[in-house]
Tab-separated table of C-alpha atoms in Angstrom:
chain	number	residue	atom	x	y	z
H	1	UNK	CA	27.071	81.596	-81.206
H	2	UNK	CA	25.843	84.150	-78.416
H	3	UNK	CA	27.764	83.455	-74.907
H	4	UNK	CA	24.542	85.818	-73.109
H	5	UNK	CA	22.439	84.061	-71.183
H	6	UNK	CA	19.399	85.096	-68.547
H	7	UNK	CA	19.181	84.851	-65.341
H	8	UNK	CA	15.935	83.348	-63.763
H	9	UNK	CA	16.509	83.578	-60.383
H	10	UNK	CA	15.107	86.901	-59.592
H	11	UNK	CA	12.477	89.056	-60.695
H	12	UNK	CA	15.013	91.472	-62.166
H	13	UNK	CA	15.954	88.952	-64.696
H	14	UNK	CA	19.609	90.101	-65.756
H	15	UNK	CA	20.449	89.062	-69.563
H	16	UNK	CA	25.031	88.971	-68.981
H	17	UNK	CA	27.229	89.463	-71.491
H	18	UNK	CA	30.466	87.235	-71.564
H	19	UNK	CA	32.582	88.080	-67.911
H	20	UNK	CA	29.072	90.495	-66.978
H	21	UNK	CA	28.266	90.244	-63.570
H	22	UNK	CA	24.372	90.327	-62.656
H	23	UNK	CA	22.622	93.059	-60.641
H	24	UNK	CA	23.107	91.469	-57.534
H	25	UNK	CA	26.809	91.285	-58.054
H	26	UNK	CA	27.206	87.415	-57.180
H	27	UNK	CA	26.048	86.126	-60.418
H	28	UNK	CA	28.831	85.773	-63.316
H	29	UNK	CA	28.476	84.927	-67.128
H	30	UNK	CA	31.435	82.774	-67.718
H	31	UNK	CA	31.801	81.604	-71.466
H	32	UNK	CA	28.358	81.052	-71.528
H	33	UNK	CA	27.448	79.175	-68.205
H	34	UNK	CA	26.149	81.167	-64.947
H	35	UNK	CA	28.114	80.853	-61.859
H	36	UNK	CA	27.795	81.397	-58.554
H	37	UNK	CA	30.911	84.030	-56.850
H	38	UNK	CA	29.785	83.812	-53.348
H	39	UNK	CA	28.960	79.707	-52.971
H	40	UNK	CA	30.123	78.251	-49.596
H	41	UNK	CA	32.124	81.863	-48.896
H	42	UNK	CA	30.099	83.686	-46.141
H	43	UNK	CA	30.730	87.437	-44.673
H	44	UNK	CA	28.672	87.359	-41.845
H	45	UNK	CA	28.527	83.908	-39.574
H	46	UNK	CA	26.840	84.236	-35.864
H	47	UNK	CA	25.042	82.509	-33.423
H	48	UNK	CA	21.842	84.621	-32.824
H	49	UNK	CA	19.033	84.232	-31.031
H	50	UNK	CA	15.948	83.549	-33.206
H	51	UNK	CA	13.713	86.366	-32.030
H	52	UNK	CA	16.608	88.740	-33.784
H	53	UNK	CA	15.589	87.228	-36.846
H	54	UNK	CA	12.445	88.233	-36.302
H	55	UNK	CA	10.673	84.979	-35.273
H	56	UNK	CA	8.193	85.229	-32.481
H	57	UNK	CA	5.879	82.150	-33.251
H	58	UNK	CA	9.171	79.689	-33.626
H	59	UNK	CA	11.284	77.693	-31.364
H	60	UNK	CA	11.207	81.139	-28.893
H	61	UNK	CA	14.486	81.209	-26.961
H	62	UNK	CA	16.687	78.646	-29.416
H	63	UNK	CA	19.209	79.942	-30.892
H	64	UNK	CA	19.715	80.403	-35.023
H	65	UNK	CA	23.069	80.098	-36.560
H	66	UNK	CA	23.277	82.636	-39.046
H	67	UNK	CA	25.274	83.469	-42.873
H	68	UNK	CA	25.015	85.562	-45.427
H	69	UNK	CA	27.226	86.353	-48.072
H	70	UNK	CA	27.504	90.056	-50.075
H	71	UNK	CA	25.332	91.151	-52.419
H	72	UNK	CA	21.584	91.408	-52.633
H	73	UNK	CA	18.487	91.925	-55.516
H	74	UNK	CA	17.255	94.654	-54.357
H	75	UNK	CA	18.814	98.914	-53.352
H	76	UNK	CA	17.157	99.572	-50.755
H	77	UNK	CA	18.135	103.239	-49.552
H	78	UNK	CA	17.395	102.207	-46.220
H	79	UNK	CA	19.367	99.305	-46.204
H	80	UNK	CA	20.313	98.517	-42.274
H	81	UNK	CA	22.640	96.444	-43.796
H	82	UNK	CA	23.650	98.364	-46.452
H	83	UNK	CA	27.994	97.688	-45.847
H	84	UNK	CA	27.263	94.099	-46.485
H	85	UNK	CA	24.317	93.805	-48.877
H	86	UNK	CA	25.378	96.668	-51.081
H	87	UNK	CA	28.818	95.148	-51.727
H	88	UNK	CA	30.387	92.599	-54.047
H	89	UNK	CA	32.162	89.880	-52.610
H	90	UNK	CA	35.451	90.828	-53.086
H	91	UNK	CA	34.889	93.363	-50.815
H	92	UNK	CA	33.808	91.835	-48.051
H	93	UNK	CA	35.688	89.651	-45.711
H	94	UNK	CA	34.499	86.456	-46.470
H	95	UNK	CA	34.901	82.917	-44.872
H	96	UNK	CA	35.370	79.535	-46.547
H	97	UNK	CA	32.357	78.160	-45.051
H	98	UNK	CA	31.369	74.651	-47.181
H	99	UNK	CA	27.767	73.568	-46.695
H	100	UNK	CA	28.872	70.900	-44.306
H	101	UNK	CA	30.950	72.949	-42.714
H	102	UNK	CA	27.936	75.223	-41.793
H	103	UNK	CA	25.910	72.217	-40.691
H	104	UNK	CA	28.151	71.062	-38.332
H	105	UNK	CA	29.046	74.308	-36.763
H	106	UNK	CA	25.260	74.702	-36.141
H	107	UNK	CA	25.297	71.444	-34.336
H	108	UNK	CA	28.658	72.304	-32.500
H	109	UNK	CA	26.936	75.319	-30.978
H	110	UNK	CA	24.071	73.407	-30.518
H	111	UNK	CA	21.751	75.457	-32.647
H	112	UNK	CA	18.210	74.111	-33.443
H	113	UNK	CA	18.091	76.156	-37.031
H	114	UNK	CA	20.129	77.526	-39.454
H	115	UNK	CA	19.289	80.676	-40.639
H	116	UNK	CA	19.799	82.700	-43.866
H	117	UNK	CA	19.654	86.208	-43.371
H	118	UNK	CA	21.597	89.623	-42.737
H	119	UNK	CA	21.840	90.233	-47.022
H	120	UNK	CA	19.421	88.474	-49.137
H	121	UNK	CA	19.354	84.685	-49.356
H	122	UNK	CA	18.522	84.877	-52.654
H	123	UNK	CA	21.552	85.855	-54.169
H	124	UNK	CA	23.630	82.803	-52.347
H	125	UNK	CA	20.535	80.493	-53.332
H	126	UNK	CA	22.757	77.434	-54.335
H	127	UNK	CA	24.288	77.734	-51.060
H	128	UNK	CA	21.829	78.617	-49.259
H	129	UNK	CA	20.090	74.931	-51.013
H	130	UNK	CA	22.578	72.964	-50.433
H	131	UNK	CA	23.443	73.744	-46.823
H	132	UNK	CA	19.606	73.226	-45.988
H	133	UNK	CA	19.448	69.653	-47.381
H	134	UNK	CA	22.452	68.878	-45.099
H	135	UNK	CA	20.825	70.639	-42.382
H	136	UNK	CA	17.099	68.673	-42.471
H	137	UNK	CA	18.941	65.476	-42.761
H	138	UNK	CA	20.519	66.528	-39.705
H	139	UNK	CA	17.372	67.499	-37.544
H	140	UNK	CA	18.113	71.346	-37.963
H	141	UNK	CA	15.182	73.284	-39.074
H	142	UNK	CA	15.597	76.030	-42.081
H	143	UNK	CA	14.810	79.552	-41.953
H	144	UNK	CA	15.441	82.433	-43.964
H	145	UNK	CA	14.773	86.073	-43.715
H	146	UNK	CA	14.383	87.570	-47.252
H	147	UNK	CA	12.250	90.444	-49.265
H	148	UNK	CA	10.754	88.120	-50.745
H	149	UNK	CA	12.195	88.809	-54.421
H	150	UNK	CA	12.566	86.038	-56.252
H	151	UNK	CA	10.802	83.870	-58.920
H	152	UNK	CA	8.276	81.472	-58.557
H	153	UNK	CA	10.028	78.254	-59.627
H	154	UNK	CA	13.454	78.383	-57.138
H	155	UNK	CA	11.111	79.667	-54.478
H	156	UNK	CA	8.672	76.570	-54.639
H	157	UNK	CA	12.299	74.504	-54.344
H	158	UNK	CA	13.584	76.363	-51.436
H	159	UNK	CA	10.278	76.112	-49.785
H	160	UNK	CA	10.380	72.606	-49.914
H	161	UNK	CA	13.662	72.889	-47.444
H	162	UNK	CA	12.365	75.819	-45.399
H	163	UNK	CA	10.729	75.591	-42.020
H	164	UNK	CA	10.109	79.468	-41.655
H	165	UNK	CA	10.335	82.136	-43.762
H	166	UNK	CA	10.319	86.111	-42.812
H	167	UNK	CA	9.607	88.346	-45.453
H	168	UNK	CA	10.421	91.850	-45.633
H	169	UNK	CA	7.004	93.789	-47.311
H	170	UNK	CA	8.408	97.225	-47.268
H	171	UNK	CA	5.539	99.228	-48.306
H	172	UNK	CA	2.634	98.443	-49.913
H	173	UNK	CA	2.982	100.671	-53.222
H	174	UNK	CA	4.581	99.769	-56.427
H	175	UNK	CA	5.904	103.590	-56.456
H	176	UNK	CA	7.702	102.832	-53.240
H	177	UNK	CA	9.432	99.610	-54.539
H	178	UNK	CA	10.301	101.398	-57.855
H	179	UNK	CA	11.554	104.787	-56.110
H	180	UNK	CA	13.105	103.795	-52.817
H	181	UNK	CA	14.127	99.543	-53.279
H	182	UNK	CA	15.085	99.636	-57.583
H	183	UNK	CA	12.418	96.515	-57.460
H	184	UNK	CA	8.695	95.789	-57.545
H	185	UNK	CA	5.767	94.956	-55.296
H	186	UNK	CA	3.641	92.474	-57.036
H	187	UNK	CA	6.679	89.563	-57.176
H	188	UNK	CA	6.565	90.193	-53.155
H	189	UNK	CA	2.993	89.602	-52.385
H	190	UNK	CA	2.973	86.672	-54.877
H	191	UNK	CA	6.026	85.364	-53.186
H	192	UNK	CA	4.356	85.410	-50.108
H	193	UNK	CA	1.201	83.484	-51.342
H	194	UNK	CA	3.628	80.671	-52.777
H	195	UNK	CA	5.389	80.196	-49.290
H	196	UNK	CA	2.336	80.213	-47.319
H	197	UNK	CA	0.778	77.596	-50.473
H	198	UNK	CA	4.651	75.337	-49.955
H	199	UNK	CA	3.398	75.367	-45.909
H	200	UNK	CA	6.617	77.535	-44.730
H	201	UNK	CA	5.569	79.248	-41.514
H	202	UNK	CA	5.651	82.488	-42.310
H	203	UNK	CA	6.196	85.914	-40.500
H	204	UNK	CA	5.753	89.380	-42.042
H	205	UNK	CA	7.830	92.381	-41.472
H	206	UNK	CA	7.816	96.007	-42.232
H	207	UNK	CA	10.117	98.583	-41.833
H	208	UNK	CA	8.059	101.620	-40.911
H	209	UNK	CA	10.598	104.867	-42.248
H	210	UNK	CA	8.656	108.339	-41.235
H	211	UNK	CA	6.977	110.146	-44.342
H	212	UNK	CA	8.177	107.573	-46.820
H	213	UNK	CA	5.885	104.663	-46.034
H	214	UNK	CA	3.975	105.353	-42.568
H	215	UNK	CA	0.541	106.840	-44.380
H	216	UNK	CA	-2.101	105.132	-42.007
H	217	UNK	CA	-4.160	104.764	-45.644
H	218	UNK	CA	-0.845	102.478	-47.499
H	219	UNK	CA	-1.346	100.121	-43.768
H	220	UNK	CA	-4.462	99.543	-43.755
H	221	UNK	CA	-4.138	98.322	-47.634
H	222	UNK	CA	-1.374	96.237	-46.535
H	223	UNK	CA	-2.915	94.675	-43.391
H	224	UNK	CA	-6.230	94.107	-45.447
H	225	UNK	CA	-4.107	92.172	-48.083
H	226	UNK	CA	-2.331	90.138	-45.537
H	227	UNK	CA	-5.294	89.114	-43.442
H	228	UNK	CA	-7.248	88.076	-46.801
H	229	UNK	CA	-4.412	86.524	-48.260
H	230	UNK	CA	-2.491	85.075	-46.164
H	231	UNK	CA	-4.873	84.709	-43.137
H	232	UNK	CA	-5.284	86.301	-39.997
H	233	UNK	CA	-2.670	83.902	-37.908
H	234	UNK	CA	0.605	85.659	-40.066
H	235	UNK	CA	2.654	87.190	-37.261
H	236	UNK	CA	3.655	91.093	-38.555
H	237	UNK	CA	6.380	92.791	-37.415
H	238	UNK	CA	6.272	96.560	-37.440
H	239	UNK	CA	10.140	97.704	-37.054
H	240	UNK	CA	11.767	100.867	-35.773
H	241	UNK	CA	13.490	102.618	-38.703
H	242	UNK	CA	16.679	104.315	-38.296
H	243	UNK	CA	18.801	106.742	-40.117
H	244	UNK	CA	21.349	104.599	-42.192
H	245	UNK	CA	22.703	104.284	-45.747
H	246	UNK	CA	20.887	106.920	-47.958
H	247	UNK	CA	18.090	108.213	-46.450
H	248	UNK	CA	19.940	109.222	-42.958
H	249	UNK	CA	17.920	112.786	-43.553
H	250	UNK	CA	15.103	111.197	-41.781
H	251	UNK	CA	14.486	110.943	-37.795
H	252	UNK	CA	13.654	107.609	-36.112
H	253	UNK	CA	10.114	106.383	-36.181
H	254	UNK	CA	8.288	108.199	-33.530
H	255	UNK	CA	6.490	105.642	-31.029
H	256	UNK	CA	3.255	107.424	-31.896
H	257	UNK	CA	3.544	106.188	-35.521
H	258	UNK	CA	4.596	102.329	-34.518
H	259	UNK	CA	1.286	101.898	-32.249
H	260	UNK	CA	-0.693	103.482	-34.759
H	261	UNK	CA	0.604	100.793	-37.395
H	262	UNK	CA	-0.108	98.040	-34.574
H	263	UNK	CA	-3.986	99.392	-34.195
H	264	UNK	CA	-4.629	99.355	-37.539
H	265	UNK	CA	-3.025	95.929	-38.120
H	266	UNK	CA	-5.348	94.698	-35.447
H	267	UNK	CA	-8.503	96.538	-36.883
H	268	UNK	CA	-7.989	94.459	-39.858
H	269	UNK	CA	-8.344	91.499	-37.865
H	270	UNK	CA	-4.416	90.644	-37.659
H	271	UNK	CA	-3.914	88.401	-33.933
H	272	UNK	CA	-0.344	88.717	-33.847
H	273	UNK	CA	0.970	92.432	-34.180
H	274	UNK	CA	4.444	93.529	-32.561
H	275	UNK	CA	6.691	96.396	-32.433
H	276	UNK	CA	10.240	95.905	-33.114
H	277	UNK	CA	13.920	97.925	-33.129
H	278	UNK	CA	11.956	99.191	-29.122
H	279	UNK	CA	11.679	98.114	-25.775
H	280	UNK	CA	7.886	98.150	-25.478
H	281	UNK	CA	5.391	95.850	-24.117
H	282	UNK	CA	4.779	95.635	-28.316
H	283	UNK	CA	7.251	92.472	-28.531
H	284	UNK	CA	5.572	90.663	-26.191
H	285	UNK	CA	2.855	87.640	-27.006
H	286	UNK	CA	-1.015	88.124	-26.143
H	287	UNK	CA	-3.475	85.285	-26.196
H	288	UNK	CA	-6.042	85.997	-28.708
H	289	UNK	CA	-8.599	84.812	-27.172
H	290	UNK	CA	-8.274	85.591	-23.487
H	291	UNK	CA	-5.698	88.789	-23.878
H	292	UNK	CA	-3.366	86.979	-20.772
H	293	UNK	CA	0.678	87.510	-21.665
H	294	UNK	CA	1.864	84.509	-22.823
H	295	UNK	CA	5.520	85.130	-23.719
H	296	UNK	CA	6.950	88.247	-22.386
H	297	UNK	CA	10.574	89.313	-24.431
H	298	UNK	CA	12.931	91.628	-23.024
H	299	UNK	CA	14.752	92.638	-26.490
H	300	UNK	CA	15.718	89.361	-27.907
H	301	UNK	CA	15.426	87.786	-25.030
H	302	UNK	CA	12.641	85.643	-23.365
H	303	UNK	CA	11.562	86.542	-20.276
H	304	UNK	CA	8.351	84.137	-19.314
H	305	UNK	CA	6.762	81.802	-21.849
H	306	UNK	CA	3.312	80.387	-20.947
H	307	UNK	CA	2.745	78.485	-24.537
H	308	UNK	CA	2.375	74.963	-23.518
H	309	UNK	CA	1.944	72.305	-26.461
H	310	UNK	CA	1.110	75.167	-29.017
H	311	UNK	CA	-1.674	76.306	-26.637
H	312	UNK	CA	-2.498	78.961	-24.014
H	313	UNK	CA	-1.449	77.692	-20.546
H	314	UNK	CA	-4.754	80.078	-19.347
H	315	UNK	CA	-7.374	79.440	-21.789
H	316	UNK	CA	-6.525	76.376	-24.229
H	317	UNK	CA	-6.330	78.484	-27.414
H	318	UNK	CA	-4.147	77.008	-30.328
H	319	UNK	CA	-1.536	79.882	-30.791
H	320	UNK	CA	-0.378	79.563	-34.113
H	321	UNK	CA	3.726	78.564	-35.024
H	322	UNK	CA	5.992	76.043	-34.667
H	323	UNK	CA	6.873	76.006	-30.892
H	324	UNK	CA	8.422	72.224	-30.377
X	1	UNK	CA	75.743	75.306	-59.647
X	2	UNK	CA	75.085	78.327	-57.505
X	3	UNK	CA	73.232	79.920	-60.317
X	4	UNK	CA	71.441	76.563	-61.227
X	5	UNK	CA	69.901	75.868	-57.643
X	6	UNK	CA	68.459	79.244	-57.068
X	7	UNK	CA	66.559	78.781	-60.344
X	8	UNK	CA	65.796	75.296	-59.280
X	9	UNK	CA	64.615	76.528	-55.870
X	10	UNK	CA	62.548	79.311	-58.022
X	11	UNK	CA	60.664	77.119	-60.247
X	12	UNK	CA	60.052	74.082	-57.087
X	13	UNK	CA	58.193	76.694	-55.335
X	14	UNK	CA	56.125	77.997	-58.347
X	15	UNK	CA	55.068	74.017	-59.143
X	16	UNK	CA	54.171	73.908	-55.452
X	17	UNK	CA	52.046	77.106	-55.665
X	18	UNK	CA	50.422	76.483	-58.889
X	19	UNK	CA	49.284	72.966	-57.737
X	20	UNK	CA	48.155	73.998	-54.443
X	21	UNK	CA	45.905	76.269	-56.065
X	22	UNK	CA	44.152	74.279	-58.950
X	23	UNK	CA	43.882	71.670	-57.159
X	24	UNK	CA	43.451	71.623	-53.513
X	25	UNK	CA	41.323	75.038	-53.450
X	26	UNK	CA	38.606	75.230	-50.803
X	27	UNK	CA	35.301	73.422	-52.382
X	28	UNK	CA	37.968	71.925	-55.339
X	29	UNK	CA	37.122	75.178	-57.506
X	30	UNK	CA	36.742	78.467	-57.371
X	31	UNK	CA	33.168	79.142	-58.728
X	32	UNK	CA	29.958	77.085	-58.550
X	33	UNK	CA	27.659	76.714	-61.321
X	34	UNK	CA	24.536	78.530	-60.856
X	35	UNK	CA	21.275	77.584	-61.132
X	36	UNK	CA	17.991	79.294	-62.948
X	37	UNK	CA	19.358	80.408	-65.918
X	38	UNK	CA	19.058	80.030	-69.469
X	39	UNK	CA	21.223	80.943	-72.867
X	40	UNK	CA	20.169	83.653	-74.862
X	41	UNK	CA	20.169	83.685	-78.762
């Protein structure tokens, strides 16, 4: 009798031989049964604010306590993360974290949500489950910041757990995902259309890297997509790239190319545009409807905040999120 | 007798080690069964 089996977590679908590790390099075929190498054993545990994540629209000015573990589905050559997510857990320095354990360190430090992030929550998706159903029975909200790579079924069962959800949409080209990311485009967008279906609130954001995925002509498609898709309301980040990992050939994102990105995303009728990886007046919050600042951010920090009860202290408009 | 309770001393402190780690490992075990996945034929 075979001892292979598949993996159905991600897109990439690894079939293992016996003792094969999967693509991400926390999945292991043991005799037969999958297991999990990274469960409960995090490399990265903080207390961040949430506007690092990035979340504008959600709890502004709480703070998010953060894991991750090694490994990740995708190879990105951009990675900003790359020593962590590119790396198998034994060679990381990892912490014996137990769901609980995470739960009531978030509550210790008196953190409103627990957030999965830094790598790619997908690969420590047990975890990452588990620790979120101790969490909401808890009070703590459940975010996660993740490209978005993963199959329908464990998404729709992660949403269920999830209060937010940022997605990484790294260029809008199947030739990009293929070339620069080993993955695919079209498990993204219809990742993004199952969150926004499971009522996740959802934030989008997009790495702009010089020549490689800044043509004006790739944005537009992207922020067309988005605003038919997934409606007008979807916050999108447009994020400073810098030189890291494999593609440190390339200069920073000029400040030319980020505003550019921002017009166009607001051509195509997006409300909620920002600039990130910059101190510009492009992280801040603009009413909609009236144009008045309504929460001003210094970095990751939160200057002045005029949302009151989800609406415009000025003019009354509903600003979209989850702000209590 | 000299000889005797250094080997005795040896093999205490292997028992010791052996059932520290099967037993009282962080999380009980090692490795947690995944989820999403199937066998292959």
């Amino acid at each position: 009798m075979s001892s292979k089996v598949h993996c159905e977590l991600c897109p990439t679908e690894c079939v293992l031989e016996n003792y094969e590790i999967g693509g991400c390099r926390t999945r292991m075929n043991k005799e037969g049964v999958l297991y999990s190498l990274v469960y409960g054993k995090p490399c990265a545990v903080n207390v961040d604010p949430i506007e690092k994540k990035p979340f504008y629209h959600f709890l502004p000015a709480t703070t998010a306590f953060s894991i991750a573990t090694a490994g990740c589905v995708l190879g990105c050559k951009f990675c900003q993360n790359w020593q962590i997510s590119q790396a198998s857990p034994e060679d990381t320095d990892n912490r014996e974290l137990p769901p609980a354990d995470v739960v009531r360190q978030a509550l210790f430090h008196q953190c409103r949500s627990i957030t999965y992030t830094y790598t790619e929550p997908t690969v420590f998706y047990e975890y990452m489950y588990d620790t979120a159903k101790i969490a909401r029975q808890h009070g703590i909200r459940n975010t996660m910041h993740s490209c978005g790579y993963i199959k329908e079924k464990p998404l729709r069962e992660i949403a269920k757990l999830l209060d937010a959800a940022d997605i990484d949409l790294k260029a809008f080209s199947e030739e990009f995902y293929s070339r620069i990311c080993g993955g695919r485009l079209r498990p993204v967008l219809d990742a993004l259309v199952v969150l926004k279906e499971e009522g996740a609130w959802l934030e989008i954001t997009n790495l702009v890297i010089p020549t490689m995925n800044d043509d004006p002509k790739l944005i537009r498609e992207m922020c067309g997509w988005i605003a038919k898709n997934l409606g007008p309301d979807v916050p999108i980040h447009f994020s400073r790239f810098f030189p890291y990992y494999k593609l440190k050939d390339l200069p920073p994102t000029p400040w030319e190319t980020m505003k550019e990105a921002r017009d166009i995303a607001r051509e195509a009728g997006m409300r909620y545009v920002y600039i990130g990886n910059i101190r510009s007046e492009g992280e801040n919050t603009y009413c909609p409807a009236c144009n008045r600042l309504l929460i001003e951010r210094i970095g990751y920090f939160v200057k002045q905040n005029h949302i009151m009860k989800g609406t415009c202290r000025f003019c009354s408009k509903r600003i979209a999120g989850i702000w209590s | 007798m000299q000889r005797r309770a250094f080997l005795g001393f040896f093999l205490i402190g292997g028992l010791i080690s052996f059932v520290k780690k099967r037993l009282f490992a962080p999380n009980g075990q090692d490795l947690k069964k995944a989820s999403f996945w199937r066998k292959t034929s």
